[in-house]
Short mmCIF file of C-alpha atoms and ligand atoms in Angstrom, two decimals:
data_model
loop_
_atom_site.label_atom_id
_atom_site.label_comp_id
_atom_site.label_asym_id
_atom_site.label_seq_id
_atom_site.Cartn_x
_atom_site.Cartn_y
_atom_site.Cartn_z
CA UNK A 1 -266.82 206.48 223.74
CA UNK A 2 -266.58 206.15 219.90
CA UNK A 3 -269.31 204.61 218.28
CA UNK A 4 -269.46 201.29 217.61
CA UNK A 5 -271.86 201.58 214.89
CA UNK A 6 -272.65 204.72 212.74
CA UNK A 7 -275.19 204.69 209.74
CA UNK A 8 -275.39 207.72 207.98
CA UNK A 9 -277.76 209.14 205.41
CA UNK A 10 -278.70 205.40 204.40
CA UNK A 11 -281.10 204.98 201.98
CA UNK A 12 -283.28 202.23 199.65
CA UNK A 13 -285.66 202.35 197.76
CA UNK A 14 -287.95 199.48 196.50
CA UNK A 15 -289.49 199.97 193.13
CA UNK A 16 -290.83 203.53 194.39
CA UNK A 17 -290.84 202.83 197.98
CA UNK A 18 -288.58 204.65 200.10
CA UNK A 19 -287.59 202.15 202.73
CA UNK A 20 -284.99 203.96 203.92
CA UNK A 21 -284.95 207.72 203.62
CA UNK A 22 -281.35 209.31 204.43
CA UNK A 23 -281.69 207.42 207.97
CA UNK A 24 -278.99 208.35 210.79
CA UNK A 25 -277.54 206.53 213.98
CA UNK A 26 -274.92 206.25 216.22
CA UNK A 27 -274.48 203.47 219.16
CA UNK A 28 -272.16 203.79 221.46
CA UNK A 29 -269.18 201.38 223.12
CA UNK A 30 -271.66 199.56 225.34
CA UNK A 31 -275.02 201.09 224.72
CA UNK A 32 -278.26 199.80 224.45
CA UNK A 33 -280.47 201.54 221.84
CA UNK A 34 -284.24 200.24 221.61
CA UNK A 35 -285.20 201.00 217.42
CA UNK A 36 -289.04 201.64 217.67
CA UNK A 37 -291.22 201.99 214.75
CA UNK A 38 -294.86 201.23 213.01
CA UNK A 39 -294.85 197.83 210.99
CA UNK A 40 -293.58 199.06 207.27
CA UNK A 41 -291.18 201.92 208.52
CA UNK A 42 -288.32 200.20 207.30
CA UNK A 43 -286.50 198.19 210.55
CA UNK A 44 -285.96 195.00 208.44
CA UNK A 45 -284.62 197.09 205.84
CA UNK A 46 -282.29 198.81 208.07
CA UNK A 47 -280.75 195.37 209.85
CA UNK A 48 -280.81 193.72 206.60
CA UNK A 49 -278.38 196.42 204.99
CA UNK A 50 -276.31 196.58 208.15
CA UNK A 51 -276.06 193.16 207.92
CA UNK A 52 -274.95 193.76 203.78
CA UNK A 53 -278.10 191.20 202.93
CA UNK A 54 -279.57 194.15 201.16
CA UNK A 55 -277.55 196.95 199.46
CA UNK A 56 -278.28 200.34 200.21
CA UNK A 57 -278.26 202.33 197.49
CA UNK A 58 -276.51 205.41 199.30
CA UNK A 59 -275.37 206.49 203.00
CA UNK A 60 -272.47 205.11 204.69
CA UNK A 61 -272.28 202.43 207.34
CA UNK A 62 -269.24 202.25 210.07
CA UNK A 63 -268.44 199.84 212.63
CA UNK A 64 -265.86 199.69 215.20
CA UNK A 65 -264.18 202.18 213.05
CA UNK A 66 -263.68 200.54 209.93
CA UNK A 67 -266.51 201.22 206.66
CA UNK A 68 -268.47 199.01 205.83
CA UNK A 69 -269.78 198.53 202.23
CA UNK A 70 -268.84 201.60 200.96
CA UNK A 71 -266.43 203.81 202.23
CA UNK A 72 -266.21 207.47 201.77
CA UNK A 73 -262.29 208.37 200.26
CA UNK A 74 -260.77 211.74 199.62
CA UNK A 75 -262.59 214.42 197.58
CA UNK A 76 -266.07 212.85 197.59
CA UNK A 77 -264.79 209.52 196.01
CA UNK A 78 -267.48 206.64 197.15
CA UNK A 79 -265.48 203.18 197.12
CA UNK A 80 -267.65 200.05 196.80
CA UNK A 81 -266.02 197.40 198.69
CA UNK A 82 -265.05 194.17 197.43
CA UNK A 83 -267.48 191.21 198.71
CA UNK A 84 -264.19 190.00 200.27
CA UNK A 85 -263.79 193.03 202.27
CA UNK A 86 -267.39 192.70 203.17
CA UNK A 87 -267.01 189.09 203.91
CA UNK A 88 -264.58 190.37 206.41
CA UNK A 89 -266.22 192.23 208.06
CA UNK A 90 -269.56 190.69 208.11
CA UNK A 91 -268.87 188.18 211.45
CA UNK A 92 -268.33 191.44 213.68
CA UNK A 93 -271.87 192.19 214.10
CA UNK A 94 -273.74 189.58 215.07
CA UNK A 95 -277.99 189.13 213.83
CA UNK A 96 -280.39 187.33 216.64
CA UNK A 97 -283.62 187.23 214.54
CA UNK A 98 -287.28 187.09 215.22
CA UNK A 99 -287.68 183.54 213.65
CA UNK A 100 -285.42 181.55 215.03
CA UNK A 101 -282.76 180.11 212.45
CA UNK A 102 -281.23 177.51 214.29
CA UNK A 103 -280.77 174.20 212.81
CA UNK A 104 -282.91 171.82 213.59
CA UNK A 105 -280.49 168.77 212.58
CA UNK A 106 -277.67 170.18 215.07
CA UNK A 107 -277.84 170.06 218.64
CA UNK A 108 -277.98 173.08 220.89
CA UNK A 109 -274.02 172.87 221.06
CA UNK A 110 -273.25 171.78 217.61
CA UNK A 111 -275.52 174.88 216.68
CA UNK A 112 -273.12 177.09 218.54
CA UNK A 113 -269.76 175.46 217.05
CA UNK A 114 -270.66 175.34 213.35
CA UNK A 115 -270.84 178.73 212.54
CA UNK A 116 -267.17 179.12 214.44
CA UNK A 117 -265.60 175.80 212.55
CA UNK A 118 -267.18 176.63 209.05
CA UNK A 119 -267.05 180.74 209.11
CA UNK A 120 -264.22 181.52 210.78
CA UNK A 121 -261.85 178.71 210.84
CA UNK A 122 -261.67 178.10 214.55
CA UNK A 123 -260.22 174.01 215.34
CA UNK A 124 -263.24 172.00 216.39
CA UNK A 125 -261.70 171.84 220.13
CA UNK A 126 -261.49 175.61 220.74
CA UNK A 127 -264.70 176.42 218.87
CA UNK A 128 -266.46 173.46 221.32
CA UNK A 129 -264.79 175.06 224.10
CA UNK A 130 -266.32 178.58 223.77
CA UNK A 131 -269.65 176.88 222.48
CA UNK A 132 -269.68 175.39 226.33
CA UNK A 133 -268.60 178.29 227.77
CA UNK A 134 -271.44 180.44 226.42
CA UNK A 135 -273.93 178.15 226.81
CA UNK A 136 -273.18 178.05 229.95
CA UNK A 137 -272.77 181.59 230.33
CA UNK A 138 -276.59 181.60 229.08
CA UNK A 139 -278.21 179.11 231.71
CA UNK A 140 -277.68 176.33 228.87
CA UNK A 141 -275.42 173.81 230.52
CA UNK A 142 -277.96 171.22 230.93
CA UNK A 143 -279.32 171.69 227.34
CA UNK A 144 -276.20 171.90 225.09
CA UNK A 145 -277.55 168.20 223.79
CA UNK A 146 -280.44 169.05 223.10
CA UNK A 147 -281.91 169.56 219.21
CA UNK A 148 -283.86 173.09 218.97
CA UNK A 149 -287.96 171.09 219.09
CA UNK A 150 -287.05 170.12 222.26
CA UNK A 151 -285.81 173.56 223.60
CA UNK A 152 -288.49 176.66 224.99
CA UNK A 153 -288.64 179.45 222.86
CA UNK A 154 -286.84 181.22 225.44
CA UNK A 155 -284.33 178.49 225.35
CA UNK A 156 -283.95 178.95 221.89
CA UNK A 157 -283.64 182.53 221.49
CA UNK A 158 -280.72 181.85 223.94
CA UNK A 159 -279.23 179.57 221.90
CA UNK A 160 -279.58 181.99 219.10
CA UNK A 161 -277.82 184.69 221.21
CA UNK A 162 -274.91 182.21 221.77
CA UNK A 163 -273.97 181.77 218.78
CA UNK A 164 -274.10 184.94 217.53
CA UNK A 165 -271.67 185.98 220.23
CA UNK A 166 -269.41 182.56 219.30
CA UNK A 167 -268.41 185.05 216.44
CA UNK A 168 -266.94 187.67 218.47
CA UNK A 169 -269.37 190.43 217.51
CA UNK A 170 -268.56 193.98 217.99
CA UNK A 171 -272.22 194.68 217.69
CA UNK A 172 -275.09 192.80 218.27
CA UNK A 173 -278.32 193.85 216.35
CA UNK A 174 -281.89 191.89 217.85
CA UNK A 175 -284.70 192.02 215.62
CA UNK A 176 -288.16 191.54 217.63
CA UNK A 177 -286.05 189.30 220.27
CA UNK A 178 -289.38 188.83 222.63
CA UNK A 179 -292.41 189.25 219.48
CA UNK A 180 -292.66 185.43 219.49
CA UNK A 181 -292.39 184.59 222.91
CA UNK A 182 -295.17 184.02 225.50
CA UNK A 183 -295.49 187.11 227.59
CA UNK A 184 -293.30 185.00 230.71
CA UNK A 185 -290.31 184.23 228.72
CA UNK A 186 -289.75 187.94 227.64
CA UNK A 187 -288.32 188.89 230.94
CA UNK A 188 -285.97 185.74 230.61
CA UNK A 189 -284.56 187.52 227.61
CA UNK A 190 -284.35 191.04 228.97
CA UNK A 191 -282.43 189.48 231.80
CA UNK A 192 -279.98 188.36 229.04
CA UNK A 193 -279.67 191.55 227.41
CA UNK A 194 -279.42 193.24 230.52
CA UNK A 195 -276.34 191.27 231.75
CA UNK A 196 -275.32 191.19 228.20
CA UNK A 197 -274.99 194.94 228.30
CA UNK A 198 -272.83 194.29 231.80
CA UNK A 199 -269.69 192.97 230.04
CA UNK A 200 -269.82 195.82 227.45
CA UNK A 201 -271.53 194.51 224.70
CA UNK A 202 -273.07 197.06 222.15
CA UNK A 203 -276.23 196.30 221.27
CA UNK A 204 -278.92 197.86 219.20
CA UNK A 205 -282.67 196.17 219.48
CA UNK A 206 -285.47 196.63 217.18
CA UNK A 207 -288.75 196.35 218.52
CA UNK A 208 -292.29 197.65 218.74
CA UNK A 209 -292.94 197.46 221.93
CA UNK A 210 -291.99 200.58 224.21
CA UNK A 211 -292.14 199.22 227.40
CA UNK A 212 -289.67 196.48 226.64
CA UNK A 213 -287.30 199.44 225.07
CA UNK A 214 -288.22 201.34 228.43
CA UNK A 215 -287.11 198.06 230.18
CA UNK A 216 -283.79 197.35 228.31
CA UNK A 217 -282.41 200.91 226.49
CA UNK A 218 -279.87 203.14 227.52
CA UNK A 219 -281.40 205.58 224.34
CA UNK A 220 -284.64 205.03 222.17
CA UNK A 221 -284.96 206.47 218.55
CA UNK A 222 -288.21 206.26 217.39
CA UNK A 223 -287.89 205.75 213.65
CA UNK A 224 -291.10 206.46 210.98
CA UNK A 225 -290.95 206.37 207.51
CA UNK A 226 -287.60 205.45 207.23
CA UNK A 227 -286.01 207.68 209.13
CA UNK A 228 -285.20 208.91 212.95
CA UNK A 229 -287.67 211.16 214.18
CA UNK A 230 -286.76 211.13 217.48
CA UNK A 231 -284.42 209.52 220.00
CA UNK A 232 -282.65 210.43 223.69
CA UNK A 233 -282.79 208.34 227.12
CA UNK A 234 -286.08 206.68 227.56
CA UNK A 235 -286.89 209.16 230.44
CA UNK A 236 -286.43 211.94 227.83
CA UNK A 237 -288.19 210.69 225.17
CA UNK A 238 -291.64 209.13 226.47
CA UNK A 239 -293.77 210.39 228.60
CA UNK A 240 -294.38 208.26 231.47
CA UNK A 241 -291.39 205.76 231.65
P1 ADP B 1 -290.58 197.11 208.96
O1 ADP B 1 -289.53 196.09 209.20
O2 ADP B 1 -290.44 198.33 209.80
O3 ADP B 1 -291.97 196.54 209.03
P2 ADP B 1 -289.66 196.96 206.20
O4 ADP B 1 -288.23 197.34 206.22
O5 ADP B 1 -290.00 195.52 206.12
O6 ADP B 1 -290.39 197.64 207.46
O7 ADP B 1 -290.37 197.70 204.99
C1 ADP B 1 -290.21 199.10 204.71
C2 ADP B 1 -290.96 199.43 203.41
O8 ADP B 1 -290.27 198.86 202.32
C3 ADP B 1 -292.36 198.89 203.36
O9 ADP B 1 -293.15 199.82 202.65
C4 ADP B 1 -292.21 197.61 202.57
O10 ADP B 1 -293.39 197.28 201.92
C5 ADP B 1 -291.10 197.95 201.61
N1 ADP B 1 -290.27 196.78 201.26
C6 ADP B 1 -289.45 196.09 202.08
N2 ADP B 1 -288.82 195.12 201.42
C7 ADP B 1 -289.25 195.20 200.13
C8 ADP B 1 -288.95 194.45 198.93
N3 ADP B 1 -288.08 193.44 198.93
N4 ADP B 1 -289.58 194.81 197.81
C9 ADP B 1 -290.45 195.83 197.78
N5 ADP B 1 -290.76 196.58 198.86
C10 ADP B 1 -290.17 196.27 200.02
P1 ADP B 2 -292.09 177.38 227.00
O1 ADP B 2 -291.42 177.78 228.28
O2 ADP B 2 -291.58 178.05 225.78
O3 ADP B 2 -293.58 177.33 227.09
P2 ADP B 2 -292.22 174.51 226.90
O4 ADP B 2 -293.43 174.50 227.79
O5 ADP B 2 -292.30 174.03 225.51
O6 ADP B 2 -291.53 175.93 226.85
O7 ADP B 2 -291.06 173.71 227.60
C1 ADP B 2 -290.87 173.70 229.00
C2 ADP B 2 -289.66 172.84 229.29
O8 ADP B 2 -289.77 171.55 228.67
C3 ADP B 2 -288.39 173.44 228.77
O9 ADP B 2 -287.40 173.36 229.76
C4 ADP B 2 -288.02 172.61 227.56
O10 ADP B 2 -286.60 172.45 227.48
C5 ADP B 2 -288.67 171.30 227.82
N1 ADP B 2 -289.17 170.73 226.57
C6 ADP B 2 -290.03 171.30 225.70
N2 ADP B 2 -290.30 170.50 224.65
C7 ADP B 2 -289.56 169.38 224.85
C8 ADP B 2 -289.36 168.15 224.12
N3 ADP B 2 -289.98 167.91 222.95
N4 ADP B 2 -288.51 167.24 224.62
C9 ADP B 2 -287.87 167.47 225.77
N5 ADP B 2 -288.02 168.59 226.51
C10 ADP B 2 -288.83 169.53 226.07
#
């Protein structure tokens, strides 16, 4: 399968600190990578420049194909890529975060349509359409009315997953998706993943914990000082799976 995502050499550097140091990856057409790493080895810095929050200041990013940010042209040329062309692009990968960003003013549903109305022009009765459908999808049905303080964490993060994929992703990237939830919800989400991962999706997971990477990832890259320094199938790659 052709990758989905490819990041290559990508680097940034804060004021001295190399956050990212020439850091590589590819994720497959339906594959599940687990990103593992020590606090401070640059996974925020890595989603937020996929993402295009950050810029990196060299290294190429690729998705479904297509460059992202800067793309490489003939002879060695770099092209920077207008913010429209990055605009573009931006709603094919799709960012479930550790802190839940939903808004609390909007109900479950209305949290899910938004982003589909306001981003990419969808009518109001087809974006509410695929807002149900997901939700349902997600075990939501019966909470689609609800506002986000009266939803489980669990809940929530499901939420969050639903409207990321309202947008279509080609990608979805998870940072920490079970760090804030009480130890019983976090097989609630790997369920998700897991049956995420059944109608295709590509999905690459940060986290810190290896035995929910064990539990979810088709590959694990274990990433240290801003860069891969190891990855393969989980069976490969730690010791007792
Ligand atoms: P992780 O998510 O793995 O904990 P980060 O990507 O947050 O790692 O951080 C990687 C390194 O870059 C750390 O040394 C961190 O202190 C530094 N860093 C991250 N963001 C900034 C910033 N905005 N300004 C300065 N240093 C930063
Ligand atoms: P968790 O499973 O994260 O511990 P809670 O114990 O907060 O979740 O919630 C358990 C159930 O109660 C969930 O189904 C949730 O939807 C519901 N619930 C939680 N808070 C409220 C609230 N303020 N109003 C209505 N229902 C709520």
């Amino acid at each position: 399968a052709q990758p989905i995502l490819r990041v290559s050499a990508l680097s940034k550097e804060f004021r001295g600190t190399r956050a990212l140091n020439e850091f590589y990856l590819d994720v497959a057409e339906g594959e599940i990578v687990a990103l593992i790493g020590p606090s401070g080895c640059g996974k925020s810095t890595l989603l937020r420049c996929l993402t295009w929050l950050e810029q990196p200041d060299d290294g190429f990013i690729e998705v479904a194909g297509r460059p992202f940010g800067r793309a490489l042209m003939p002879r060695g040329v770099v092209r920077r890529q207008s913010r429209r062309e990055i605009d573009a692009l931006r709603p094919k990968i799709g960012l479930v975060f550790q802190q839940l960003n939903l808004w609390p003013h909007l109900t479950a549903l209305e949290n899910v349509v938004r982003p589909q109305t306001v981003v990419l022009g969808r009518a109001r009765a087809e974006a509410t359409r695929r807002a149900d459908e997901l939700l349902g999808r997600l075990g939501l049905a019966d909470r689609a009315g609800r506002y986000p303080h009266a939803l489980s964490g669990g809940q929530k993060q499901r939420v969050a997953i639903a409207r990321a994929l309202a947008m279509e992703p080609a990608l979805m990237l998870f940072d920490e998706p079970t760090s804030a939830l009480d130890p019983e919800l976090v097989g609630e989400v790997l369920t998700v993943l897991k049956s995420l991962a059944a109608t295709g999706m590509t999905m690459l997971v940060v986290t810190h914990e290896i035995g929910f990477a064990v539990n979810v990832a088709d590959r694990i890259a274990f990433m240290d000082a801003g860069a891969v320094i190891e990855e393969g199938p989980a069976r490969e790659v730690v010791a007792n799976p």
